[in-house]
Short mmCIF file of C-alpha atoms and ligand atoms in Angstrom, two decimals:
data_model
loop_
_atom_site.label_atom_id
_atom_site.label_comp_id
_atom_site.label_asym_id
_atom_site.label_seq_id
_atom_site.Cartn_x
_atom_site.Cartn_y
_atom_site.Cartn_z
CA UNK B 199 95.20 74.98 17.74
CA UNK B 200 96.95 77.10 21.02
CA UNK B 201 99.86 75.34 20.61
CA UNK B 202 100.00 76.27 16.64
CA UNK B 203 99.49 80.36 18.00
CA UNK B 204 102.27 79.60 20.42
CA UNK B 205 104.86 78.36 17.51
CA UNK B 206 103.31 81.02 15.63
CA UNK B 207 104.61 83.88 17.74
CA UNK B 208 108.16 81.82 18.40
CA UNK B 209 108.55 82.02 14.78
CA UNK B 210 108.02 85.75 15.07
CA UNK B 211 109.89 86.03 18.00
CA UNK B 212 107.48 87.94 20.37
CA UNK B 213 107.72 88.17 23.91
CA UNK B 214 104.89 88.65 26.19
CA UNK B 215 105.15 91.13 28.81
CA UNK B 216 102.31 90.74 31.63
CA UNK B 217 101.59 93.36 34.63
CA UNK B 218 98.79 91.39 37.31
CA UNK B 219 96.42 93.58 39.35
CA UNK B 220 95.38 90.87 42.34
CA UNK B 221 92.40 91.85 44.93
CA UNK B 222 93.13 90.81 48.83
CA UNK B 223 89.73 90.58 50.48
CA UNK B 224 91.09 90.68 54.24
CA UNK B 225 90.40 88.86 57.31
CA UNK B 226 89.21 91.93 59.67
CA UNK B 227 86.25 91.11 61.15
CA UNK B 228 84.58 94.29 60.52
CA UNK B 229 84.27 96.48 57.35
CA UNK B 230 86.67 99.41 56.37
CA UNK B 231 84.55 102.32 56.73
CA UNK B 232 81.79 101.00 59.04
CA UNK B 233 80.99 98.31 62.10
CA UNK B 234 79.21 95.51 60.13
CA UNK B 235 80.82 92.43 60.21
CA UNK B 236 82.95 91.60 56.98
CA UNK B 237 82.34 87.31 56.76
CA UNK B 238 81.54 85.59 54.06
CA UNK B 239 78.43 83.97 53.85
CA UNK B 240 75.15 85.88 55.61
CA UNK B 241 72.10 86.33 54.02
CA UNK B 242 71.70 87.98 51.78
CA UNK B 243 71.84 91.90 52.15
CA UNK B 244 72.44 91.02 56.41
CA UNK B 245 75.47 92.86 57.07
CA UNK B 246 75.23 96.18 55.66
CA UNK B 247 74.05 99.77 57.20
CA UNK B 248 73.85 103.71 56.35
CA UNK B 249 77.62 103.99 55.68
CA UNK B 250 78.29 100.55 53.18
CA UNK B 251 75.02 101.38 51.48
CA UNK B 252 75.74 105.08 51.20
CA UNK B 253 73.00 106.52 52.74
CA UNK B 254 72.73 110.56 52.76
CA UNK B 255 74.75 112.03 55.88
CA UNK B 256 75.95 108.45 57.00
CA UNK B 257 79.89 108.84 57.13
CA UNK B 258 82.69 106.47 57.21
CA UNK B 259 84.78 105.27 60.11
CA UNK B 260 88.36 104.02 59.21
CA UNK B 261 89.20 100.17 60.87
CA UNK B 262 92.28 100.79 62.02
CA UNK B 263 93.13 97.08 61.76
CA UNK B 264 92.75 97.01 58.23
CA UNK B 265 95.50 99.75 57.70
CA UNK B 266 97.75 97.60 60.47
CA UNK B 267 97.03 94.82 58.02
CA UNK B 268 97.84 96.82 55.13
CA UNK B 269 101.50 97.12 56.67
CA UNK B 270 101.70 94.02 57.48
CA UNK B 271 101.37 93.05 53.86
CA UNK B 272 103.45 96.06 52.77
CA UNK B 273 106.34 95.30 54.93
CA UNK B 274 106.70 91.04 54.10
CA UNK B 275 106.87 92.28 50.50
CA UNK B 276 109.80 95.16 51.19
CA UNK B 277 107.96 97.96 50.42
CA UNK B 278 107.60 101.48 51.63
CA UNK B 279 104.71 101.92 53.68
CA UNK B 280 103.97 105.72 53.55
CA UNK B 281 104.09 108.76 56.93
CA UNK B 282 100.99 109.62 55.09
CA UNK B 283 98.93 108.15 52.22
CA UNK B 284 95.34 109.93 51.13
CA UNK B 285 91.97 108.52 50.15
CA UNK B 286 90.46 109.14 46.85
CA UNK B 287 86.73 108.85 45.95
CA UNK B 288 86.85 106.87 42.20
CA UNK B 289 83.21 107.72 41.12
CA UNK B 290 81.31 105.46 38.83
CA UNK B 291 77.98 103.95 38.85
CA UNK B 292 77.36 100.41 39.08
CA UNK B 293 74.27 98.83 40.87
CA UNK B 294 76.44 96.98 42.87
CA UNK B 295 77.94 100.36 44.12
CA UNK B 296 75.01 101.97 46.21
CA UNK B 297 77.14 105.25 46.55
CA UNK B 298 78.00 106.11 43.29
CA UNK B 299 81.32 105.94 43.68
CA UNK B 300 84.43 103.53 45.72
CA UNK B 301 86.70 105.25 48.55
CA UNK B 302 90.32 104.62 47.65
CA UNK B 303 93.71 105.46 47.47
CA UNK B 304 95.29 107.42 43.76
CA UNK B 305 98.21 109.60 43.95
CA UNK B 306 99.06 108.06 47.39
CA UNK B 307 98.67 104.48 48.13
CA UNK B 308 100.17 103.14 51.09
CA UNK B 309 102.30 101.26 50.68
CA UNK B 310 104.99 101.58 47.29
CA UNK B 311 107.71 99.86 45.82
CA UNK B 312 108.69 96.09 46.90
CA UNK B 313 109.17 93.17 45.48
CA UNK B 314 108.23 89.34 45.35
CA UNK B 315 111.09 86.69 44.52
CA UNK B 316 109.09 83.49 42.52
CA UNK B 317 110.72 80.20 41.44
CA UNK B 318 110.41 79.10 37.80
CA UNK B 319 111.71 76.14 36.08
CA UNK B 320 114.11 78.52 35.04
CA UNK B 321 115.18 79.77 37.98
CA UNK B 322 114.44 82.38 40.52
CA UNK B 323 113.52 85.58 39.73
CA UNK B 324 112.19 88.71 41.56
CA UNK B 325 109.15 90.68 40.54
CA UNK B 326 109.01 94.51 41.50
CA UNK B 327 105.77 95.43 43.06
CA UNK B 328 104.33 99.64 42.29
CA UNK B 329 102.13 99.70 44.89
CA UNK B 330 100.06 98.47 47.50
CA UNK B 331 96.77 100.54 48.23
CA UNK B 332 93.83 100.27 50.49
CA UNK B 333 90.20 100.46 48.93
CA UNK B 334 86.84 98.94 49.38
CA UNK B 335 85.18 96.23 48.28
CA UNK B 336 81.84 96.54 46.36
CA UNK B 337 78.39 94.48 46.40
CA UNK B 338 77.58 91.84 44.17
CA UNK B 339 75.06 91.03 41.19
CA UNK B 340 73.70 88.02 41.22
CA UNK B 341 72.15 87.53 37.45
CA UNK B 342 69.33 85.32 36.45
CA UNK B 343 68.49 83.75 39.68
CA UNK B 344 65.45 84.92 39.58
CA UNK B 345 63.60 84.89 36.53
CA UNK B 346 64.70 87.14 34.18
CA UNK B 347 65.73 90.09 37.03
CA UNK B 348 68.68 90.38 38.40
CA UNK B 349 69.50 90.97 42.59
CA UNK B 350 72.20 92.79 44.54
CA UNK B 351 73.79 91.50 47.42
CA UNK B 352 74.91 94.48 49.16
CA UNK B 353 77.11 91.73 51.88
CA UNK B 354 80.34 92.87 50.35
CA UNK B 355 80.17 96.98 50.18
CA UNK B 356 82.90 97.86 52.56
CA UNK B 357 84.40 95.10 53.15
CA UNK B 358 88.50 95.97 52.78
CA UNK B 359 90.55 95.21 50.27
CA UNK B 360 94.12 96.27 49.05
CA UNK B 361 95.06 95.67 45.46
CA UNK B 362 98.51 95.02 45.05
CA UNK B 363 99.67 96.02 41.51
CA UNK B 364 102.80 94.43 39.74
CA UNK B 365 105.22 96.17 37.47
CA UNK B 366 105.12 94.57 34.01
CA UNK B 367 107.91 92.15 34.37
CA UNK B 368 106.45 89.02 33.94
CA UNK B 369 107.35 87.29 30.70
CA UNK B 370 104.81 84.06 31.06
CA UNK B 371 102.08 82.59 32.39
CA UNK B 372 104.10 79.89 33.89
CA UNK B 373 106.02 83.11 36.37
CA UNK B 374 102.37 84.74 36.49
CA UNK B 375 100.72 81.39 38.02
CA UNK B 376 104.21 81.03 40.69
CA UNK B 377 104.06 85.21 41.21
CA UNK B 378 100.23 84.56 42.35
CA UNK B 379 101.24 81.35 44.29
CA UNK B 380 103.89 82.95 45.96
CA UNK B 381 101.75 86.23 46.90
CA UNK B 382 99.09 84.30 48.34
CA UNK B 383 100.97 81.82 50.64
CA UNK B 384 102.89 85.20 51.98
CA UNK B 385 99.07 86.76 52.76
CA UNK B 386 97.85 83.32 54.35
CA UNK B 387 101.28 83.14 56.68
CA UNK B 388 100.74 86.93 56.82
CA UNK B 389 96.53 85.86 58.07
CA UNK B 390 95.99 88.51 56.49
CA UNK B 391 94.02 87.26 53.63
CA UNK B 392 92.93 83.40 53.60
CA UNK B 393 93.16 83.58 49.29
CA UNK B 394 90.31 81.58 48.17
CA UNK B 395 90.33 82.32 44.63
CA UNK B 396 86.81 80.45 44.14
CA UNK B 397 84.92 82.01 46.57
CA UNK B 398 86.47 85.80 45.28
CA UNK B 399 89.08 86.96 48.05
CA UNK B 400 91.66 87.00 46.17
CA UNK B 401 91.43 87.88 42.66
CA UNK B 402 93.45 88.72 39.75
CA UNK B 403 93.21 90.95 36.51
CA UNK B 404 96.10 89.83 34.15
CA UNK B 405 97.16 92.90 31.84
CA UNK B 406 98.94 91.47 28.74
CA UNK B 407 100.84 92.39 26.13
CA UNK B 408 103.63 91.43 23.43
CA UNK B 409 106.06 92.82 21.94
CA UNK B 410 109.23 92.59 19.32
CA UNK B 411 111.69 90.29 21.52
CA UNK B 412 114.99 92.18 22.40
CA UNK B 413 112.60 95.73 22.12
CA UNK B 414 111.53 97.48 25.00
CA UNK B 415 108.94 99.83 24.35
CA UNK B 416 105.63 98.59 25.59
CA UNK B 417 103.29 97.22 23.01
CA UNK B 418 98.92 97.86 23.75
CA UNK B 419 97.79 96.16 26.64
CA UNK B 420 94.96 93.93 27.03
CA UNK B 421 93.42 93.74 30.29
CA UNK B 422 91.86 90.20 31.47
CA UNK B 423 89.09 89.11 33.88
CA UNK B 424 87.18 86.74 35.35
CA UNK B 425 89.97 84.03 35.94
CA UNK B 426 88.62 81.92 39.35
CA UNK B 427 91.51 79.47 39.75
CA UNK B 428 95.00 79.76 39.44
CA UNK B 429 94.47 77.82 36.38
CA UNK B 430 92.29 79.82 34.81
CA UNK B 431 94.71 82.99 34.75
CA UNK B 432 97.64 80.94 33.22
CA UNK B 433 95.22 79.30 30.23
CA UNK B 434 93.80 82.88 30.04
CA UNK B 435 97.33 84.39 29.59
CA UNK B 436 98.52 81.37 27.05
CA UNK B 437 95.48 82.33 25.06
CA UNK B 438 95.88 86.15 25.00
CA UNK B 439 99.29 86.34 23.95
CA UNK B 440 98.78 83.60 20.81
CA UNK B 441 95.28 85.55 20.11
CA UNK B 442 97.28 88.95 20.29
CA UNK B 443 100.65 87.66 18.18
CA UNK B 444 97.49 86.14 15.61
CA UNK B 445 96.46 89.42 15.11
CA UNK B 446 99.80 91.18 14.57
CA UNK B 447 101.05 88.08 12.28
CA UNK B 448 97.74 88.56 9.93
CA UNK B 449 99.08 92.38 9.92
CA UNK B 450 96.18 94.13 11.94
CA UNK B 451 96.87 96.08 15.43
CA UNK B 452 95.46 96.02 18.78
CA UNK B 453 93.52 98.06 20.83
CA UNK B 454 93.51 99.08 24.72
CA UNK B 455 90.33 96.81 26.11
CA UNK B 456 88.77 94.68 28.51
CA UNK B 457 88.34 91.69 27.79
CA UNK B 458 86.68 88.28 29.80
CA UNK B 459 88.08 84.78 30.37
CA UNK B 460 85.40 82.33 29.51
CA UNK B 461 86.86 79.22 30.76
CA UNK B 462 83.75 77.40 29.00
CA UNK B 463 84.90 77.98 25.55
CA UNK B 464 88.65 78.56 26.55
CA UNK B 465 88.78 82.25 25.27
CA UNK B 466 88.31 85.83 25.65
CA UNK B 467 85.84 88.05 24.29
CA UNK B 468 85.70 91.34 24.39
CA UNK B 469 84.18 93.36 27.64
CA UNK B 470 84.29 97.37 26.54
CA UNK B 471 86.76 99.58 25.42
CA UNK B 472 89.35 100.34 28.43
CA UNK B 473 88.64 103.26 30.66
CA UNK B 474 91.56 106.10 32.01
CA UNK B 475 91.91 106.84 35.13
CA UNK B 476 90.81 110.28 33.87
CA UNK B 477 87.22 108.87 32.88
CA UNK B 478 86.59 108.18 37.25
CA UNK B 479 87.53 111.59 38.13
CA UNK B 480 89.40 110.97 41.49
CA UNK B 481 89.53 113.31 44.18
CA UNK B 482 90.45 113.33 47.42
CA UNK B 483 87.56 111.99 50.01
CA UNK B 484 86.29 114.44 51.59
CA UNK B 485 85.12 111.98 54.39
CA UNK B 486 88.56 110.90 55.94
CA UNK B 487 91.07 113.07 56.68
CA UNK B 488 94.60 111.19 55.53
CA UNK B 489 96.19 108.59 56.67
CA UNK B 490 99.04 109.20 58.87
CA UNK B 491 101.17 106.19 59.95
CA UNK B 492 103.67 106.60 62.59
CA UNK B 493 107.02 104.65 62.73
CA UNK B 494 106.49 103.53 65.89
CA UNK B 495 103.38 102.26 64.22
CA UNK B 496 105.10 100.69 60.92
CA UNK B 497 107.80 99.15 63.77
CA UNK B 498 105.68 97.37 66.01
CA UNK B 499 103.78 95.74 63.52
CA UNK B 500 107.66 94.76 62.11
CA UNK B 501 108.65 93.35 65.23
CA UNK B 502 104.92 90.88 65.38
CA UNK B 503 105.20 89.99 61.78
CA UNK B 504 105.23 86.02 62.08
CA UNK B 505 108.08 83.63 60.62
CA UNK B 506 107.57 84.05 56.23
CA UNK B 507 107.61 81.32 53.79
CA UNK B 508 110.67 81.29 52.50
CA UNK B 509 112.82 81.29 56.30
CA UNK B 510 110.46 79.08 56.95
CA UNK B 511 111.58 76.80 54.27
CA UNK B 512 115.21 77.86 54.59
CA UNK B 513 115.04 77.07 58.05
CA UNK B 514 113.04 73.31 57.14
CA UNK B 515 116.68 71.88 54.90
CA UNK B 516 119.12 73.32 57.67
CA UNK B 517 117.13 72.40 61.09
CA UNK B 518 115.54 69.35 60.35
CA UNK B 519 117.89 68.10 57.36
CA UNK B 520 115.17 67.91 54.91
CA UNK B 521 115.51 68.36 51.24
CA UNK B 522 114.87 71.17 49.13
CA UNK B 523 111.82 69.61 47.66
CA UNK B 524 110.36 68.47 50.88
CA UNK B 525 110.37 72.27 52.36
CA UNK B 526 109.23 73.90 49.32
CA UNK B 527 105.96 71.28 49.22
CA UNK B 528 105.49 71.70 52.99
CA UNK B 529 105.97 75.55 53.40
CA UNK B 530 103.80 76.57 50.28
CA UNK B 531 101.26 76.75 52.89
CA UNK B 532 101.54 77.20 56.39
CA UNK B 533 98.59 75.44 57.63
CA UNK B 534 100.55 72.53 56.85
CA UNK B 535 104.01 73.65 57.57
CA UNK B 536 102.10 74.12 60.90
CA UNK B 537 101.11 70.84 60.91
CA UNK B 538 104.07 69.05 60.04
CA UNK B 539 105.89 70.85 62.69
CA UNK B 540 103.26 69.68 65.68
CA UNK B 541 103.97 66.04 64.74
CA UNK B 542 107.62 66.50 64.71
CA UNK B 543 107.75 67.74 68.04
CA UNK B 544 105.93 64.68 68.74
CA UNK B 545 108.11 62.30 67.36
CA UNK B 546 111.64 63.80 66.41
CA UNK B 547 111.92 61.57 63.36
CA UNK B 548 111.44 64.99 60.42
CA UNK B 549 111.95 62.78 57.21
CA UNK B 550 109.46 60.07 58.12
CA UNK B 551 106.75 63.11 58.93
CA UNK B 552 107.45 64.38 55.55
CA UNK B 553 106.89 62.02 54.21
CA UNK B 554 103.79 60.59 55.23
CA UNK B 555 102.49 64.41 55.43
CA UNK B 556 103.72 65.18 51.83
CA UNK B 557 102.81 61.66 50.70
CA UNK B 558 99.74 59.94 51.77
CA UNK B 559 98.52 63.17 54.06
CA UNK B 560 98.05 65.49 50.33
CA UNK B 561 97.16 62.94 48.25
CA UNK B 562 94.17 61.99 50.41
CA UNK B 563 93.31 65.54 50.55
CA UNK B 564 93.77 65.76 46.96
CA UNK B 565 91.02 62.85 46.53
CA UNK B 566 88.80 64.08 48.71
CA UNK B 567 88.52 67.66 46.90
CA UNK B 568 89.03 69.59 50.16
CA UNK B 569 88.94 72.88 49.60
CA UNK B 570 92.57 74.21 49.27
CA UNK B 571 91.36 76.76 52.20
CA UNK B 572 90.11 74.60 54.28
CA UNK B 573 93.12 71.54 54.15
CA UNK B 574 93.63 71.31 57.83
CA UNK B 575 90.58 72.42 60.09
CA UNK B 576 88.88 69.10 57.79
CA UNK B 577 91.46 67.04 58.41
CA UNK B 578 90.18 63.98 60.93
CA UNK B 579 94.19 63.11 61.91
CA UNK B 580 95.47 65.22 64.17
CA UNK B 581 99.66 65.67 64.43
CA UNK B 582 99.93 64.39 67.56
CA UNK B 583 98.65 61.07 66.13
CA UNK B 584 100.87 60.94 62.82
CA UNK B 585 103.48 61.02 65.10
CA UNK B 586 102.36 58.56 67.46
CA UNK B 587 101.75 56.07 64.04
CA UNK B 588 105.62 56.87 62.73
CA UNK B 589 106.86 56.18 66.69
CA UNK B 590 105.40 52.84 66.16
CA UNK B 591 106.51 51.68 62.73
CA UNK B 592 109.84 53.22 63.85
CA UNK B 593 109.61 51.34 67.18
CA UNK B 594 109.48 48.62 64.80
CA UNK B 595 105.84 47.91 66.04
CA UNK B 596 104.10 48.14 62.45
CA UNK B 597 105.46 47.64 59.22
CA UNK B 598 105.22 50.60 56.78
CA UNK B 599 103.07 49.00 54.62
CA UNK B 600 100.46 48.30 57.40
CA UNK B 601 100.97 51.94 58.40
CA UNK B 602 99.11 52.73 55.26
CA UNK B 603 96.36 50.70 56.23
CA UNK B 604 96.22 52.07 59.60
CA UNK B 605 96.58 55.52 58.32
CA UNK B 606 93.80 55.30 55.74
CA UNK B 607 91.66 53.61 59.32
CA UNK B 608 93.12 56.52 60.89
CA UNK B 609 91.50 59.03 58.41
CA UNK B 610 88.45 56.69 58.14
CA UNK B 611 87.37 56.84 62.20
CA UNK B 612 89.69 59.42 63.83
CA UNK B 613 90.99 56.58 66.00
CA UNK B 614 94.32 56.54 67.20
CA UNK B 615 96.98 54.30 65.55
CA UNK B 616 97.21 52.29 68.59
CA UNK B 617 93.39 51.25 69.08
CA UNK B 618 93.57 50.60 65.24
CA UNK B 619 96.84 48.23 65.49
CA UNK B 620 95.58 46.64 68.96
CA UNK B 621 91.62 45.77 67.20
CA UNK B 622 92.72 44.91 64.02
CA UNK B 623 95.77 42.46 65.36
CA UNK B 624 97.80 44.37 62.83
CA UNK B 625 100.95 44.40 64.95
CA UNK B 626 104.11 43.03 63.41
CA UNK B 627 105.70 39.68 63.91
CA UNK B 628 109.19 40.17 64.65
CA UNK B 629 109.20 37.00 66.62
CA UNK B 630 112.14 34.83 65.25
CA UNK B 631 109.89 31.75 66.41
CA UNK B 632 107.09 32.62 64.76
CA UNK B 633 108.41 33.75 61.22
CA UNK B 634 110.11 30.21 61.11
CA UNK B 635 106.59 28.41 61.84
CA UNK B 636 105.45 30.71 58.88
CA UNK B 637 108.72 29.24 56.36
CA UNK B 638 108.68 25.96 57.29
CA UNK B 639 105.11 25.81 56.62
CA UNK B 640 105.51 27.41 52.97
CA UNK B 641 108.59 25.50 52.54
CA UNK B 642 106.71 21.94 53.04
CA UNK B 643 103.81 22.97 50.99
CA UNK B 644 106.45 24.09 47.85
CA UNK B 645 109.22 20.98 47.68
CA UNK B 646 108.82 21.75 44.25
CA UNK B 647 109.50 25.59 44.15
CA UNK B 648 112.03 24.38 46.60
CA UNK B 649 114.44 22.16 44.09
CA UNK B 650 113.90 24.68 41.64
CA UNK B 651 115.47 27.35 43.87
CA UNK B 652 118.41 25.28 45.08
CA UNK B 653 119.14 24.61 41.07
CA UNK B 654 119.77 27.97 40.49
CA UNK B 655 116.35 29.80 39.74
CA UNK B 656 117.06 32.81 42.29
CA UNK B 657 113.88 34.40 41.07
CA UNK B 658 111.72 32.39 43.17
CA UNK B 659 112.80 33.91 46.23
CA UNK B 660 110.16 36.92 45.81
CA UNK B 661 108.05 33.68 45.72
CA UNK B 662 109.00 32.67 49.19
CA UNK B 663 108.78 35.98 50.68
CA UNK B 664 104.64 36.50 48.99
CA UNK B 665 103.59 33.14 50.19
CA UNK B 666 105.13 34.10 54.00
CA UNK B 667 103.74 37.52 54.14
CA UNK B 668 100.24 36.08 52.89
CA UNK B 669 99.93 33.07 55.39
CA UNK B 670 100.97 36.79 58.51
CA UNK B 671 98.25 38.76 56.03
CA UNK B 672 101.08 40.82 55.64
CA UNK B 673 102.59 41.15 58.72
CA UNK B 674 106.00 39.46 59.03
CA UNK B 675 109.20 41.49 59.39
CA UNK B 676 110.12 41.98 56.35
CA UNK B 677 113.85 42.14 57.74
CA UNK B 678 113.76 38.81 59.66
CA UNK B 679 111.88 37.31 57.05
CA UNK B 680 114.41 38.00 54.94
CA UNK B 681 117.25 36.84 57.13
CA UNK B 682 115.95 33.41 58.18
CA UNK B 683 114.25 32.40 54.84
CA UNK B 684 117.79 32.80 52.99
CA UNK B 685 118.82 30.93 55.68
CA UNK B 686 116.60 28.21 55.52
CA UNK B 687 116.89 28.10 51.50
CA UNK B 688 120.75 27.61 51.15
CA UNK B 689 120.38 25.02 54.18
P1 LIG Y 792 95.39 101.37 34.29
O1 LIG Y 792 95.80 102.74 34.35
O2 LIG Y 792 94.70 100.71 32.50
O3 LIG Y 792 95.15 100.49 35.53
P2 LIG Y 792 98.66 100.79 34.94
O4 LIG Y 792 99.30 101.75 34.27
O5 LIG Y 792 98.38 101.56 35.79
O6 LIG Y 792 96.97 100.60 33.79
O7 LIG Y 792 98.84 99.15 35.51
C1 LIG Y 792 97.92 98.71 35.56
C2 LIG Y 792 98.35 96.97 35.06
O8 LIG Y 792 99.08 97.21 33.93
C3 LIG Y 792 100.17 97.12 35.69
O9 LIG Y 792 100.24 95.84 36.99
C4 LIG Y 792 100.80 97.24 34.87
O10 LIG Y 792 101.91 96.73 35.69
C5 LIG Y 792 100.49 96.10 33.61
N1 LIG Y 792 101.01 96.96 32.69
C6 LIG Y 792 100.91 98.77 32.22
N2 LIG Y 792 101.14 98.41 31.14
C7 LIG Y 792 101.51 97.24 30.49
C8 LIG Y 792 101.69 96.82 28.78
N3 LIG Y 792 101.79 97.77 28.02
N4 LIG Y 792 101.75 95.55 29.01
C9 LIG Y 792 101.50 94.82 29.57
N5 LIG Y 792 101.06 95.18 31.01
C10 LIG Y 792 100.71 96.56 31.47
ZN1 LIG Y 793 78.14 98.95 57.11
MG1 LIG Y 794 95.90 101.72 37.29
#
């Protein structure tokens, strides 16, 4: 059905216009305006105090670390960091917001401008950022957990958030996905957000409109919420583009509203007509001073920035001689890139290490459904151990094929490659005499096949190789085996 809609959209020649609002929870130890722990996973309402519960008379005290994280994000995204920004109260009632207002930033956010470069199948493109502002997170309502009542957990109240708002520069779900992945990679490199969409530490609202291709005025936008994976964001956007095109094609008109993505139905449904900024009665927060960031502070943060993903990717190509593709895959996650570099430091065959990391390792990780945020923490093979195994292959001790068996055993047992090779007798046979004997035995057992081969049936060569490998449990050095076998068959 989605395809039929998309075809309809094409024939009417609309283009999609998309702007994303990302909420990123910051990895500070404590909350943004009080000393409560900001860690995920505590007992309900364990991490609360009078400040984050909004008790009368309790006053907020700014966590400087959260500001530092916002500056990092701003600098890494080429934004302008404001010398002075201001806190604002955003007023509304909801049970997960005990104060009745959220402390946010409004007219004067900490960062403005900036851009994120993305790569898509159509090439690279720059998505401009409107702003990055700081705010506090709300609590969490838990519905139907306890009979027909709802529960509320205030642990998340006051956890620092960055809201990163893009300009409406995105034109497709593919670009939206590329932008989100790039942004998440960046925040992970900066070590300011773990980027876990399932746990809600990286959340995205998508604003979608369409307009006749070639025109500039923006169409009526719809905001979509409740997408907890990249895949869902992409599907929700595609679905929304098709829905809007269908409405217009049928002569209807669109209303500005907020819609919820329902992953089970693969559809969006209307939640509320869109609120406007003036509904929130924003006003400057009276309990906090304006946020002043000195040039000195900005420069200190700038000097401490880690190497960023694009730079690291280029360095992987330039200094390890890796193909672009490898560099892209390896640097998409900081922990994977760190792992790769640690292994190469231990054994300097970058391409071989890259093949193992990108191939077997990421494949096994996917198979085991290891949580994306936990990949390296939960991975049993230390980079030095992988390096040691690659060194065994490079030194001719084991064949590439046996290495796969060894690698799987390493993953299962956590043991070192040399120990596994010794214990299971997997050392490659490179000794000519031993290979010689194995070949002789195979040839002697198959005189008719030998005769056929000699009368021109070249294809049988593979059969002999297979038999010798079988006899040696895959341990014969393949090059030596080929050489010797060829000679013997010629005789
Ligand atoms: P709101 O006040 O509803 O939050 P904003 O103007 O602040 O709206 O924009 C929020 C997000 O919506 C931004 O990412 C912006 O790029 C995007 N946006 C604004 N207008 C449109 C539109 N007509 N179509 C698609 N996205 C839009
Ligand atoms: Zn608190
Ligand atoms: Mg807005």
